[in-house]
Tab-separated table of C-alpha atoms and ligand atoms in Angstrom:
chain	number	residue	atom	x	y	z
A	996	MET	CA	13.276	-3.898	15.543
A	997	THR	CA	15.725	-6.780	15.243
A	998	GLU	CA	18.258	-7.220	12.440
A	999	GLN	CA	16.650	-10.138	10.636
A	1000	ALA	CA	13.390	-11.835	11.511
A	1001	PRO	CA	13.834	-15.620	11.578
A	1002	GLY	CA	12.388	-17.449	8.583
A	1003	LYS	CA	11.776	-14.260	6.615
A	1004	VAL	CA	13.175	-13.420	3.214
A	1005	ASP	CA	16.060	-11.007	3.640
A	1006	MET	CA	15.536	-7.441	2.517
A	1007	GLU	CA	18.458	-7.611	0.077
A	1008	LYS	CA	16.542	-10.083	-2.059
A	1009	ILE	CA	13.487	-7.856	-2.170
A	1010	VAL	CA	15.541	-4.760	-2.995
A	1011	SER	CA	17.409	-6.638	-5.688
A	1012	LEU	CA	14.215	-8.018	-7.263
A	1013	CYS	CA	12.630	-4.556	-7.226
A	1014	ARG	CA	15.639	-3.066	-8.941
A	1015	ARG	CA	16.182	-5.896	-11.446
A	1016	ARG	CA	12.601	-6.067	-12.598
A	1017	GLY	CA	11.686	-2.402	-12.476
A	1018	PHE	CA	9.465	-2.223	-9.394
A	1019	ILE	CA	11.462	0.473	-7.573
A	1020	PHE	CA	14.473	2.656	-8.381
A	1021	PRO	CA	16.362	5.101	-6.145
A	1022	SER	CA	15.081	8.616	-6.806
A	1023	SER	CA	17.196	10.759	-9.193
A	1024	GLU	CA	19.686	7.937	-9.407
A	1025	ILE	CA	21.828	9.489	-12.148
A	1026	TYR	CA	22.698	12.263	-9.686
A	1027	GLY	CA	23.611	9.791	-6.993
A	1028	GLY	CA	20.084	9.412	-5.611
A	1029	LEU	CA	18.203	11.432	-3.012
A	1030	SER	CA	18.257	9.977	0.454
A	1031	SER	CA	15.142	7.966	1.296
A	1032	CYS	CA	13.168	8.940	-1.801
A	1033	TRP	CA	12.126	6.264	-4.259
A	1034	ASP	CA	10.709	6.037	-7.776
A	1035	TYR	CA	8.206	3.350	-8.652
A	1036	GLY	CA	9.088	1.770	-12.007
A	1037	PRO	CA	6.832	0.239	-14.661
A	1038	LEU	CA	5.832	-2.781	-12.569
A	1039	GLY	CA	5.900	-0.922	-9.258
A	1040	VAL	CA	3.422	1.639	-10.444
A	1041	GLU	CA	1.009	-1.136	-11.419
A	1042	LEU	CA	1.299	-2.909	-8.081
A	1043	LYS	CA	0.908	0.346	-6.196
A	1044	GLN	CA	-2.123	1.292	-8.260
A	1045	ASN	CA	-3.659	-2.130	-7.594
A	1046	ILE	CA	-3.115	-1.798	-3.829
A	1047	LYS	CA	-4.842	1.580	-3.822
A	1048	GLN	CA	-7.652	0.267	-5.976
A	1049	ALA	CA	-8.190	-2.731	-3.674
A	1050	TRP	CA	-8.347	-0.415	-0.655
A	1051	TRP	CA	-10.698	2.037	-2.367
A	1052	ARG	CA	-12.925	-0.780	-3.469
A	1053	ALA	CA	-13.130	-2.226	0.057
A	1054	VAL	CA	-13.662	1.039	1.893
A	1055	VAL	CA	-15.562	3.233	-0.578
A	1056	GLN	CA	-17.018	1.304	-3.515
A	1057	GLU	CA	-18.436	-1.608	-1.550
A	1058	ARG	CA	-19.804	0.463	1.338
A	1059	ASP	CA	-22.689	2.852	1.753
A	1060	ASP	CA	-21.198	4.656	4.713
A	1061	ILE	CA	-17.881	6.006	3.375
A	1062	VAL	CA	-17.271	8.603	0.678
A	1063	GLY	CA	-14.015	9.646	-0.973
A	1064	LEU	CA	-12.088	12.899	-0.997
A	1065	ASP	CA	-8.950	14.263	-2.636
A	1066	ALA	CA	-7.836	17.331	-0.681
A	1067	SER	CA	-4.866	19.477	-1.638
A	1068	ILE	CA	-1.447	18.789	-0.159
A	1069	LEU	CA	-0.882	22.444	0.741
A	1070	MET	CA	-3.351	23.665	3.334
A	1071	HIS	CA	-3.940	26.898	5.225
A	1072	PRO	CA	-1.085	27.118	7.767
A	1073	GLN	CA	-3.584	27.550	10.610
A	1074	THR	CA	-4.555	23.923	9.977
A	1075	TRP	CA	-1.262	22.841	11.502
A	1076	THR	CA	-1.616	25.060	14.531
A	1077	ALA	CA	-5.079	23.687	15.193
A	1078	SER	CA	-4.006	20.078	14.619
A	1079	GLY	CA	-1.125	20.427	17.065
A	1080	HIS	CA	1.491	19.558	14.441
A	1081	LEU	CA	3.325	22.870	14.672
A	1082	GLN	CA	3.863	22.445	18.383
A	1083	GLY	CA	3.765	18.726	18.806
A	1084	PHE	CA	4.817	16.874	15.649
A	1085	ALA	CA	8.381	16.450	16.664
A	1086	ASP	CA	10.829	13.707	17.426
A	1087	ALA	CA	13.583	13.981	19.981
A	1088	LEU	CA	16.866	14.091	18.117
A	1089	VAL	CA	20.366	13.455	19.393
A	1090	GLU	CA	23.605	14.092	17.554
A	1091	CYS	CA	26.894	12.246	17.872
A	1092	LYS	CA	29.592	14.680	19.031
A	1093	ASN	CA	32.187	12.652	17.157
A	1094	CYS	CA	30.747	11.666	13.718
A	1095	HIS	CA	27.801	14.110	13.765
A	1096	LEU	CA	25.275	11.512	12.683
A	1097	ARG	CA	21.808	12.243	14.026
A	1098	TRP	CA	19.504	9.687	15.632
A	1099	ARG	CA	15.958	9.533	16.954
A	1100	SER	CA	16.496	9.111	20.656
A	1101	ASP	CA	13.579	6.667	20.947
A	1102	ASP	CA	15.316	4.396	18.379
A	1103	LEU	CA	18.395	4.036	20.562
A	1104	THR	CA	18.928	1.386	23.170
A	1105	GLY	CA	22.251	2.620	24.636
A	1106	ASN	CA	23.696	6.038	25.422
A	1107	ASN	CA	26.274	6.067	22.647
A	1108	CYS	CA	26.274	6.569	18.880
A	1109	PRO	CA	25.330	3.256	17.194
A	1110	SER	CA	27.706	4.062	14.343
A	1111	CYS	CA	30.990	5.062	16.038
A	1112	GLY	CA	30.235	4.698	19.746
A	1113	GLY	CA	30.776	8.442	20.292
A	1114	GLU	CA	29.113	10.572	22.933
A	1115	LEU	CA	25.655	11.930	22.126
A	1116	THR	CA	24.167	15.390	22.668
A	1117	GLU	CA	21.114	15.972	24.869
A	1118	PRO	CA	17.846	15.327	22.955
A	1119	ARG	CA	16.401	18.321	21.038
A	1120	LEU	CA	12.917	18.421	19.566
A	1121	PHE	CA	12.892	18.475	15.778
A	1122	ASN	CA	9.720	19.273	13.831
A	1123	LEU	CA	9.060	16.782	11.065
A	1124	MET	CA	7.073	19.043	8.754
A	1125	PHE	CA	8.599	20.255	5.485
A	1126	LYS	CA	8.258	24.004	5.034
A	1127	THR	CA	8.013	25.933	1.809
A	1128	PHE	CA	6.809	29.360	0.641
A	1129	MET	CA	3.650	30.252	-1.211
A	1130	GLY	CA	4.242	32.932	-3.847
A	1131	PRO	CA	7.476	34.695	-4.810
A	1132	VAL	CA	8.484	36.175	-1.452
A	1133	GLU	CA	10.283	33.973	1.005
A	1134	GLU	CA	9.102	35.414	4.299
A	1135	MET	CA	7.401	34.022	7.382
A	1136	ALA	CA	3.962	35.281	6.330
A	1137	ASN	CA	4.126	33.061	3.237
A	1138	VAL	CA	5.182	29.833	4.900
A	1139	VAL	CA	3.132	26.774	4.041
A	1140	TYR	CA	3.751	23.139	4.914
A	1141	LEU	CA	3.726	19.923	2.940
A	1142	ARG	CA	1.122	17.882	4.779
A	1143	PRO	CA	2.575	15.231	7.098
A	1144	GLU	CA	-0.690	13.227	6.960
A	1145	THR	CA	-3.761	13.318	4.737
A	1146	ALA	CA	-6.155	13.331	7.716
A	1147	GLN	CA	-6.500	17.084	8.192
A	1148	GLY	CA	-8.011	17.529	4.715
A	1149	MET	CA	-10.869	15.300	5.817
A	1150	PHE	CA	-11.498	17.085	9.118
A	1151	VAL	CA	-11.649	20.531	7.553
A	1152	ASN	CA	-14.073	19.218	4.906
A	1153	PHE	CA	-16.348	17.481	7.416
A	1154	GLN	CA	-19.150	20.048	7.093
A	1155	ASN	CA	-18.834	20.204	3.270
A	1156	VAL	CA	-19.267	16.449	3.072
A	1157	VAL	CA	-22.235	16.383	5.476
A	1158	ASN	CA	-23.963	19.176	3.556
A	1159	THR	CA	-23.396	17.762	0.075
A	1160	THR	CA	-23.935	14.054	0.708
A	1161	ARG	CA	-26.442	14.256	3.556
A	1162	LYS	CA	-24.613	11.349	5.212
A	1163	ARG	CA	-25.778	10.605	8.760
A	1164	LEU	CA	-23.596	9.260	11.580
A	1165	PRO	CA	-21.871	6.881	11.583
A	1166	PHE	CA	-20.110	7.606	8.287
A	1167	GLY	CA	-16.588	8.050	7.022
A	1168	ILE	CA	-14.409	9.945	4.595
A	1169	ALA	CA	-11.582	8.142	2.818
A	1170	GLN	CA	-8.573	9.574	1.109
A	1171	ILE	CA	-5.394	8.371	-0.586
A	1172	GLY	CA	-2.522	10.751	-1.093
A	1173	LYS	CA	1.045	11.816	-0.578
A	1174	ALA	CA	2.373	12.853	2.814
A	1175	PHE	CA	5.795	14.232	3.694
A	1176	ARG	CA	7.845	13.936	6.858
A	1177	ASN	CA	11.364	15.126	7.389
A	1178	GLU	CA	12.212	11.906	9.209
A	1179	ILE	CA	15.444	11.913	11.179
A	1180	THR	CA	16.303	8.315	10.551
A	1181	THR	CA	15.047	6.687	7.408
A	1182	GLY	CA	15.835	3.328	5.955
A	1183	ASN	CA	14.760	-0.239	5.495
A	1184	PHE	CA	14.091	0.512	1.830
A	1185	ILE	CA	10.615	2.017	1.345
A	1186	PHE	CA	9.561	1.314	4.943
A	1187	ARG	CA	10.443	4.798	6.158
A	1188	SER	CA	10.891	7.511	3.589
A	1189	ARG	CA	10.416	11.255	3.552
A	1190	GLU	CA	7.768	11.230	0.840
A	1191	PHE	CA	5.190	8.465	1.030
A	1192	GLU	CA	1.545	7.721	0.419
A	1193	GLN	CA	-1.206	7.130	2.933
A	1194	MET	CA	-4.642	5.525	2.708
A	1195	GLU	CA	-6.697	6.995	5.539
A	1196	ILE	CA	-10.253	6.758	6.770
A	1197	GLU	CA	-11.781	9.225	9.202
A	1198	PHE	CA	-14.868	7.483	10.553
A	1199	PHE	CA	-17.244	9.846	12.360
A	1200	ILE	CA	-19.345	8.285	15.092
A	1201	LYS	CA	-21.712	9.172	17.903
A	1202	PRO	CA	-19.867	9.721	21.210
A	1203	GLY	CA	-20.270	6.648	23.372
A	1204	THR	CA	-20.003	4.180	20.475
A	1205	ASP	CA	-16.208	4.497	20.352
A	1206	GLU	CA	-15.268	1.082	21.625
A	1207	GLU	CA	-17.654	-0.779	19.355
A	1208	TRP	CA	-16.393	1.043	16.225
A	1209	PHE	CA	-12.767	0.869	17.256
A	1210	ASN	CA	-12.988	-2.915	17.574
A	1211	TYR	CA	-14.926	-3.124	14.323
A	1212	TRP	CA	-12.174	-1.307	12.417
A	1213	LEU	CA	-9.397	-3.355	13.999
A	1214	GLU	CA	-11.002	-6.525	12.713
A	1215	GLU	CA	-11.992	-5.076	9.354
A	1216	ARG	CA	-8.520	-3.809	8.587
A	1217	VAL	CA	-6.683	-6.972	9.622
A	1218	ASN	CA	-9.070	-8.950	7.424
A	1219	TRP	CA	-8.306	-6.703	4.459
A	1220	TYR	CA	-4.622	-7.641	4.567
A	1221	VAL	CA	-5.444	-11.309	5.017
A	1222	LYS	CA	-7.849	-11.272	2.060
A	1223	LEU	CA	-5.065	-9.879	-0.082
A	1224	GLY	CA	-2.905	-12.845	0.805
A	1225	ILE	CA	-0.824	-11.688	3.777
A	1226	LYS	CA	-0.388	-14.549	6.224
A	1227	ARG	CA	-2.312	-13.976	9.455
A	1228	GLU	CA	0.647	-15.112	11.511
A	1229	SER	CA	2.749	-12.326	9.986
A	1230	LEU	CA	0.348	-9.724	11.431
A	1231	ARG	CA	-0.180	-8.691	15.026
A	1232	LEU	CA	-2.088	-6.005	16.901
A	1233	ARG	CA	-0.060	-3.891	19.287
A	1234	PRO	CA	-1.641	-1.358	21.664
A	1235	HIS	CA	0.266	1.894	22.176
A	1236	THR	CA	1.608	2.494	25.646
A	1237	LYS	CA	0.564	5.714	27.404
A	1238	GLU	CA	3.962	7.259	26.659
A	1239	GLU	CA	3.800	6.692	22.891
A	1240	LEU	CA	0.181	7.763	22.455
A	1241	ALA	CA	-0.082	10.760	20.074
A	1242	HIS	CA	-1.422	14.025	21.516
A	1243	TYR	CA	-4.775	13.597	19.753
A	1244	ALA	CA	-5.372	9.916	20.513
A	1245	ARG	CA	-7.331	8.306	23.325
A	1246	VAL	CA	-6.451	4.771	22.270
A	1247	CYS	CA	-4.252	3.544	19.432
A	1248	TYR	CA	-3.309	0.130	18.100
A	1249	ASP	CA	-0.755	-0.622	15.437
A	1250	ILE	CA	-1.250	-3.387	12.950
A	1251	ASP	CA	2.324	-4.659	12.780
A	1252	TYR	CA	3.759	-6.839	10.058
A	1253	LEU	CA	6.710	-9.154	10.548
A	1254	PHE	CA	9.083	-7.451	8.085
A	1255	PRO	CA	12.549	-8.915	7.387
A	1256	MET	CA	13.971	-6.562	10.027
A	1257	GLY	CA	11.332	-7.515	12.615
A	1258	TRP	CA	7.844	-6.449	13.695
A	1259	ALA	CA	7.005	-2.917	12.568
A	1260	GLU	CA	3.943	-0.759	11.966
A	1261	LEU	CA	1.924	-1.235	8.821
A	1262	GLU	CA	-1.137	0.714	9.877
A	1263	GLY	CA	-2.264	2.677	12.929
A	1264	ILE	CA	-5.848	2.658	14.207
A	1265	ALA	CA	-6.651	5.479	16.600
A	1266	ASN	CA	-9.623	6.730	18.548
A	1267	ARG	CA	-9.139	10.478	18.114
A	1268	GLY	CA	-12.232	11.367	20.156
A	1269	ASP	CA	-13.529	14.859	19.354
A	1270	PHE	CA	-10.057	16.437	19.360
A	1271	ASP	CA	-9.871	17.357	15.680
A	1272	LEU	CA	-13.332	18.826	15.152
A	1273	VAL	CA	-13.142	20.791	18.409
A	1274	GLN	CA	-9.742	22.207	17.484
A	1275	HIS	CA	-10.682	23.180	13.921
A	1276	ALA	CA	-13.966	24.711	15.050
A	1277	SER	CA	-12.143	26.745	17.644
A	1278	PHE	CA	-9.325	27.972	15.341
A	1279	SER	CA	-11.541	28.647	12.306
A	1280	GLY	CA	-14.511	30.036	14.207
A	1281	LYS	CA	-16.773	27.837	12.043
A	1282	SER	CA	-19.199	25.387	13.530
A	1283	LEU	CA	-18.224	21.775	12.912
A	1284	ASP	CA	-20.964	20.190	14.973
A	1285	TYR	CA	-23.612	17.791	13.810
A	1286	PHE	CA	-27.350	17.849	14.389
A	1287	ASP	CA	-28.535	14.511	15.684
A	1288	GLU	CA	-32.086	14.030	14.325
A	1289	GLU	CA	-32.866	11.355	16.923
A	1290	THR	CA	-32.012	13.309	20.046
A	1291	LYS	CA	-32.515	16.780	18.461
A	1292	GLU	CA	-29.145	17.785	19.851
A	1293	HIS	CA	-26.036	19.340	18.384
A	1294	ILE	CA	-23.087	17.056	19.005
A	1295	ILE	CA	-19.402	16.855	18.109
A	1296	PRO	CA	-18.793	13.447	16.553
A	1297	HIS	CA	-15.900	11.285	17.656
A	1298	ILE	CA	-13.479	9.890	15.124
A	1299	ILE	CA	-11.976	6.452	14.609
A	1300	GLU	CA	-9.042	6.615	12.204
A	1301	PRO	CA	-7.544	3.624	10.371
A	1302	SER	CA	-4.404	5.053	8.753
A	1303	ALA	CA	-2.395	2.817	6.439
A	1304	GLY	CA	0.728	3.367	4.363
A	1305	VAL	CA	0.699	2.444	0.681
A	1306	ASP	CA	4.461	1.971	0.562
A	1307	ARG	CA	4.592	-0.192	3.680
A	1308	THR	CA	1.719	-2.307	2.356
A	1309	PHE	CA	3.658	-2.655	-0.914
A	1310	LEU	CA	6.738	-3.844	0.984
A	1311	ALA	CA	4.770	-6.228	3.202
A	1312	LEU	CA	3.016	-7.754	0.196
A	1313	LEU	CA	6.303	-8.330	-1.621
A	1314	CYS	CA	7.944	-9.845	1.466
A	1315	ASP	CA	4.967	-12.125	2.001
A	1316	ALA	CA	4.665	-13.138	-1.646
A	1317	TYR	CA	8.368	-13.810	-2.256
A	1318	ASP	CA	9.245	-17.456	-2.672
A	1319	GLU	CA	11.924	-19.656	-4.181
A	1320	ASP	CA	11.503	-23.241	-5.333
A	1321	ILE	CA	13.039	-25.685	-7.778
A	1322	ALA	CA	11.452	-26.124	-11.203
A	1323	GLU	CA	12.990	-28.458	-13.785
A	1324	GLY	CA	16.134	-28.664	-11.696
A	1325	GLU	CA	16.613	-24.884	-11.557
A	1326	LYS	CA	15.971	-22.322	-8.876
A	1327	ARG	CA	12.746	-20.441	-9.512
A	1328	VAL	CA	11.903	-17.107	-7.890
A	1329	LEU	CA	8.217	-16.385	-7.724
A	1330	LEU	CA	5.813	-13.910	-6.218
A	1331	HIS	CA	2.567	-15.456	-4.953
A	1332	LEU	CA	0.717	-12.193	-5.443
A	1333	HIS	CA	-3.068	-12.129	-5.258
A	1334	PRO	CA	-4.388	-11.843	-8.847
A	1335	ASP	CA	-6.023	-8.494	-7.998
A	1336	LEU	CA	-2.603	-7.119	-7.115
A	1337	ALA	CA	-0.366	-8.720	-9.737
A	1338	PRO	CA	1.057	-5.984	-11.998
A	1339	ILE	CA	0.542	-8.157	-15.098
A	1340	LYS	CA	-2.455	-10.498	-15.125
A	1341	VAL	CA	-1.636	-12.522	-18.213
A	1342	ALA	CA	1.329	-13.035	-20.544
A	1343	VAL	CA	0.957	-14.255	-24.107
A	1344	LEU	CA	3.827	-16.438	-25.230
A	1345	PRO	CA	4.093	-17.804	-28.793
A	1346	LEU	CA	6.146	-20.995	-28.799
A	1347	SER	CA	8.195	-19.678	-31.715
A	1348	ARG	CA	8.614	-16.394	-33.544
A	1349	ARG	CA	7.379	-17.885	-36.802
A	1350	GLU	CA	5.031	-15.606	-38.633
A	1351	LYS	CA	1.983	-17.845	-38.509
A	1352	LEU	CA	2.206	-18.356	-34.752
A	1353	ALA	CA	3.096	-14.737	-34.048
A	1354	ALA	CA	0.037	-13.528	-35.946
A	1355	VAL	CA	-2.336	-15.603	-33.801
A	1356	ALA	CA	-0.517	-14.707	-30.580
A	1357	LYS	CA	-0.489	-10.983	-31.337
A	1358	GLU	CA	-4.181	-11.009	-32.101
A	1359	LEU	CA	-4.856	-12.733	-28.773
A	1360	TYR	CA	-2.624	-10.249	-26.969
A	1361	ALA	CA	-4.431	-7.289	-28.541
A	1362	ASP	CA	-7.722	-8.766	-27.414
A	1363	LEU	CA	-6.671	-9.637	-23.834
A	1364	ARG	CA	-5.101	-6.259	-23.125
A	1365	GLN	CA	-8.520	-4.700	-23.596
A	1366	CYS	CA	-9.415	-6.375	-20.300
A	1367	TRP	CA	-6.179	-6.640	-18.323
A	1368	MET	CA	-2.579	-5.496	-18.114
A	1369	ALA	CA	-0.935	-8.064	-20.376
A	1370	ASN	CA	2.575	-8.837	-21.623
A	1371	TYR	CA	3.758	-10.265	-24.930
A	1372	ASP	CA	7.044	-12.128	-24.771
A	1373	ASP	CA	8.680	-14.093	-27.566
A	1374	ALA	CA	12.342	-13.859	-26.463
A	1375	GLN	CA	14.320	-16.963	-25.421
A	1376	SER	CA	13.076	-20.415	-24.429
A	1377	ILE	CA	9.563	-20.935	-23.138
A	1378	GLY	CA	10.996	-22.037	-19.753
A	1379	ARG	CA	12.893	-18.775	-19.391
A	1380	ARG	CA	9.783	-16.804	-20.279
A	1381	TYR	CA	7.712	-18.620	-17.653
A	1382	ARG	CA	10.411	-17.800	-15.078
A	1383	ARG	CA	10.342	-14.126	-15.992
A	1384	GLN	CA	6.597	-14.030	-15.434
A	1385	ASP	CA	6.765	-16.062	-12.198
A	1386	GLU	CA	9.282	-13.614	-10.790
A	1387	ILE	CA	6.910	-10.684	-11.211
A	1388	GLY	CA	3.863	-12.594	-10.012
A	1389	THR	CA	1.928	-12.958	-13.285
A	1390	PRO	CA	-0.848	-15.449	-12.414
A	1391	PHE	CA	-1.367	-16.877	-15.924
A	1392	CYS	CA	0.587	-17.438	-19.119
A	1393	VAL	CA	-1.157	-18.269	-22.374
A	1394	THR	CA	0.969	-20.288	-24.766
A	1395	VAL	CA	0.276	-20.462	-28.485
A	1396	ASP	CA	1.855	-23.500	-30.166
A	1397	PHE	CA	1.792	-25.098	-33.600
A	1398	GLN	CA	-1.182	-27.221	-32.694
A	1399	SER	CA	-3.080	-24.009	-31.971
A	1400	LEU	CA	-3.028	-23.307	-35.698
A	1401	GLU	CA	-4.953	-26.513	-36.302
A	1402	ASP	CA	-7.308	-26.827	-33.317
A	1403	ASN	CA	-7.768	-23.164	-32.308
A	1404	GLN	CA	-6.742	-24.050	-28.776
A	1405	VAL	CA	-4.120	-22.577	-26.450
A	1406	THR	CA	-2.754	-23.567	-23.061
A	1407	ILE	CA	-3.203	-21.616	-19.865
A	1408	ARG	CA	-0.406	-22.164	-17.361
A	1409	GLU	CA	-0.908	-21.250	-13.718
A	1410	ARG	CA	1.985	-19.594	-11.836
A	1411	ASP	CA	2.052	-21.386	-8.469
A	1412	SER	CA	1.311	-24.979	-9.491
A	1413	MET	CA	2.769	-24.645	-13.024
A	1414	LYS	CA	-0.161	-26.846	-14.109
A	1415	GLN	CA	-1.728	-26.280	-17.498
A	1416	ILE	CA	-5.097	-26.608	-19.149
A	1417	ARG	CA	-5.977	-26.343	-22.800
A	1418	VAL	CA	-8.932	-24.271	-23.885
A	1419	THR	CA	-10.433	-23.056	-27.125
A	1420	ILE	CA	-9.560	-19.508	-28.134
A	1421	ALA	CA	-13.284	-18.728	-28.093
A	1422	GLU	CA	-13.437	-19.615	-24.353
A	1423	LEU	CA	-10.104	-18.027	-23.382
A	1424	LYS	CA	-11.254	-14.650	-22.089
A	1425	LYS	CA	-14.136	-16.013	-20.077
A	1426	THR	CA	-11.911	-18.722	-18.623
A	1427	LEU	CA	-9.177	-16.278	-17.617
A	1428	GLN	CA	-11.775	-14.025	-16.029
A	1429	ALA	CA	-13.075	-16.896	-13.904
A	1430	LYS	CA	-9.583	-18.034	-12.898
A	1431	LEU	CA	-8.522	-14.482	-11.975
A	1432	GLU	CA	-11.583	-14.357	-9.747
A	1433	GLY	CA	-10.393	-17.482	-7.965
A	1434	GLU	CA	-11.975	-20.431	-9.800
A	1435	ASP	CA	-9.935	-23.639	-9.583
A	1436	LEU	CA	-7.690	-24.147	-12.618
A	1437	PHE	CA	-9.157	-27.580	-13.331
A	1438	VAL	CA	-12.730	-26.381	-13.648
A	1439	LEU	CA	-12.790	-26.652	-17.432
A	1440	PRO	CA	-14.776	-24.624	-19.974
A	1441	PRO	CA	-16.614	-26.411	-22.844
A	1442	GLY	CA	-14.004	-28.068	-25.071
A	1443	GLY	CA	-11.269	-27.674	-22.437
A	1444	SER	CA	-8.876	-30.369	-21.216
A	1445	ILE	CA	-6.148	-30.862	-18.667
A	1446	TRP	CA	-2.823	-30.438	-20.409
A	1447	LYS	CA	0.091	-32.758	-19.818
A	1448	GLU	CA	2.253	-32.258	-16.729
A	1449	GLY	CA	5.400	-30.200	-17.124
A	1450	GLU	CA	6.126	-27.032	-18.899
A	1451	SER	CA	6.410	-27.206	-22.650
A	1452	SER	CA	3.116	-27.383	-24.465
B	203	ATP	P1	6.241	5.360	12.757
B	203	ATP	O1	5.979	5.125	14.224
B	203	ATP	O2	6.727	4.142	12.020
B	203	ATP	O3	7.053	6.600	12.479
B	203	ATP	P2	3.756	6.678	12.718
B	203	ATP	O4	3.101	6.060	13.898
B	203	ATP	O5	4.360	8.026	12.848
B	203	ATP	O6	4.837	5.668	12.100
B	203	ATP	P3	1.289	7.327	11.514
B	203	ATP	O7	1.398	8.762	11.791
B	203	ATP	O8	0.370	6.484	12.313
B	203	ATP	O9	2.749	6.667	11.509
B	203	ATP	O10	0.975	7.166	9.959
B	203	ATP	C1	0.083	6.199	9.443
B	203	ATP	C2	0.791	5.273	8.464
B	203	ATP	O11	1.519	6.008	7.480
B	203	ATP	C3	1.825	4.366	9.111
B	203	ATP	O12	1.214	3.239	9.676
B	203	ATP	C4	2.693	4.012	7.931
B	203	ATP	O13	2.136	2.942	7.184
B	203	ATP	C5	2.663	5.260	7.089
B	203	ATP	N1	3.891	6.044	7.330
B	203	ATP	C6	4.107	6.926	8.324
B	203	ATP	N2	5.340	7.460	8.224
B	203	ATP	C7	5.918	6.887	7.132
B	203	ATP	C8	7.183	7.032	6.489
B	203	ATP	N3	8.098	7.891	6.932
B	203	ATP	N4	7.435	6.301	5.384
B	203	ATP	C9	6.504	5.439	4.901
B	203	ATP	N5	5.284	5.270	5.463
B	203	ATP	C10	4.979	5.980	6.555
């Protein structure tokens, strides 16, 4: 990774926006924070929820061939022997003999400590799984692990899902959940943390159809990011070299995003072959094969795994959506977030705090929040209020002015173009619905009109 990708927003701006507007805070900040753990604030939790919902919708709700699962984080410790994580989930770690900072040896380009230039130790393997104890006695027999990936919960439930859903190959299981890795080097904000969330699909297929399904998922997953507004040129597919291939994978591609610090992995897509089902069948002694009705044979399905990170998607979306322009002679910060992802869909802004206006505006707000996350803001000038909403990516503001009291109309102002239309209160909800679904702003409802250019209604 390079220091700063050319033409990209710098990370400082993203971190500062997240902090200022309540997207992300350092974890346990009043105690000085906990290294590489983060808390999602009031707006962050909405954006994160919307990302997960968009993924779930695309991979579960809108498909016949994938079902969901929510497996527990703590699993039988044998799981991790079978999966290879106990033996193999390790990074080579070196330590500086001078300042004692530790580094992942595959992150280093030279032979000296990047911080002080000191001499480094020989690499030692360091297991990335967090250990804890089940029950009151802290002894080896009670050791359990915080899962380092959600995948294993889906493999061990393969037979349960086949039996209860009667799904036939090819089909998948999808899961969203927390994963934990005791990473040696963290950093770049939420890009690499020790507690994070994954969105994973395990797609079970007939052996021999691997290539076809692998290519299908590569395309499908890239398109998902593009549909949510990430620029295609900020994404690339990168095949893993033989040396970096995980122990379970036959082929693996990363979907990389051009982050401010350079190209880095957003999602990994792997052909895991039959590794996982064979291993779990062998360690558990339970059959995890599948009866193929067509050939009347018992087979072990192969698995294609698209594995994405919620937090990295969050960061990529913010970096891609961040923009600055000039509005009315002042710098404006805005997030071009897709309406499905925007934490707040609509803000209701009364032009003044006067009782008569406030009453109408509050009634509208109460009505709109039945449908969407909405904000009510009556503090400071209307221009300032628009800026506040632009900065958090709110697609539409509804302004109630004195004329509204006479003609029962309000203006809808669109974030990116700052253009406005005027619609009757009776048509407001339907109009917002259509615009949030992508209808052009200037397609007018009955009684609607294009409002004057500029900002104040
Ligand atoms: P990296 O090479 O960056 O360490 P990885 O190849 O180990 O990542 P996978 O095991 O493929 O990652 O995990 C799937 C996805 O989970 C990644 O593409 C990423 O989005 C997310 N992820 C993995 N580790 C972290 C982490 N420490 N912090 C945040 N997200 C992570």
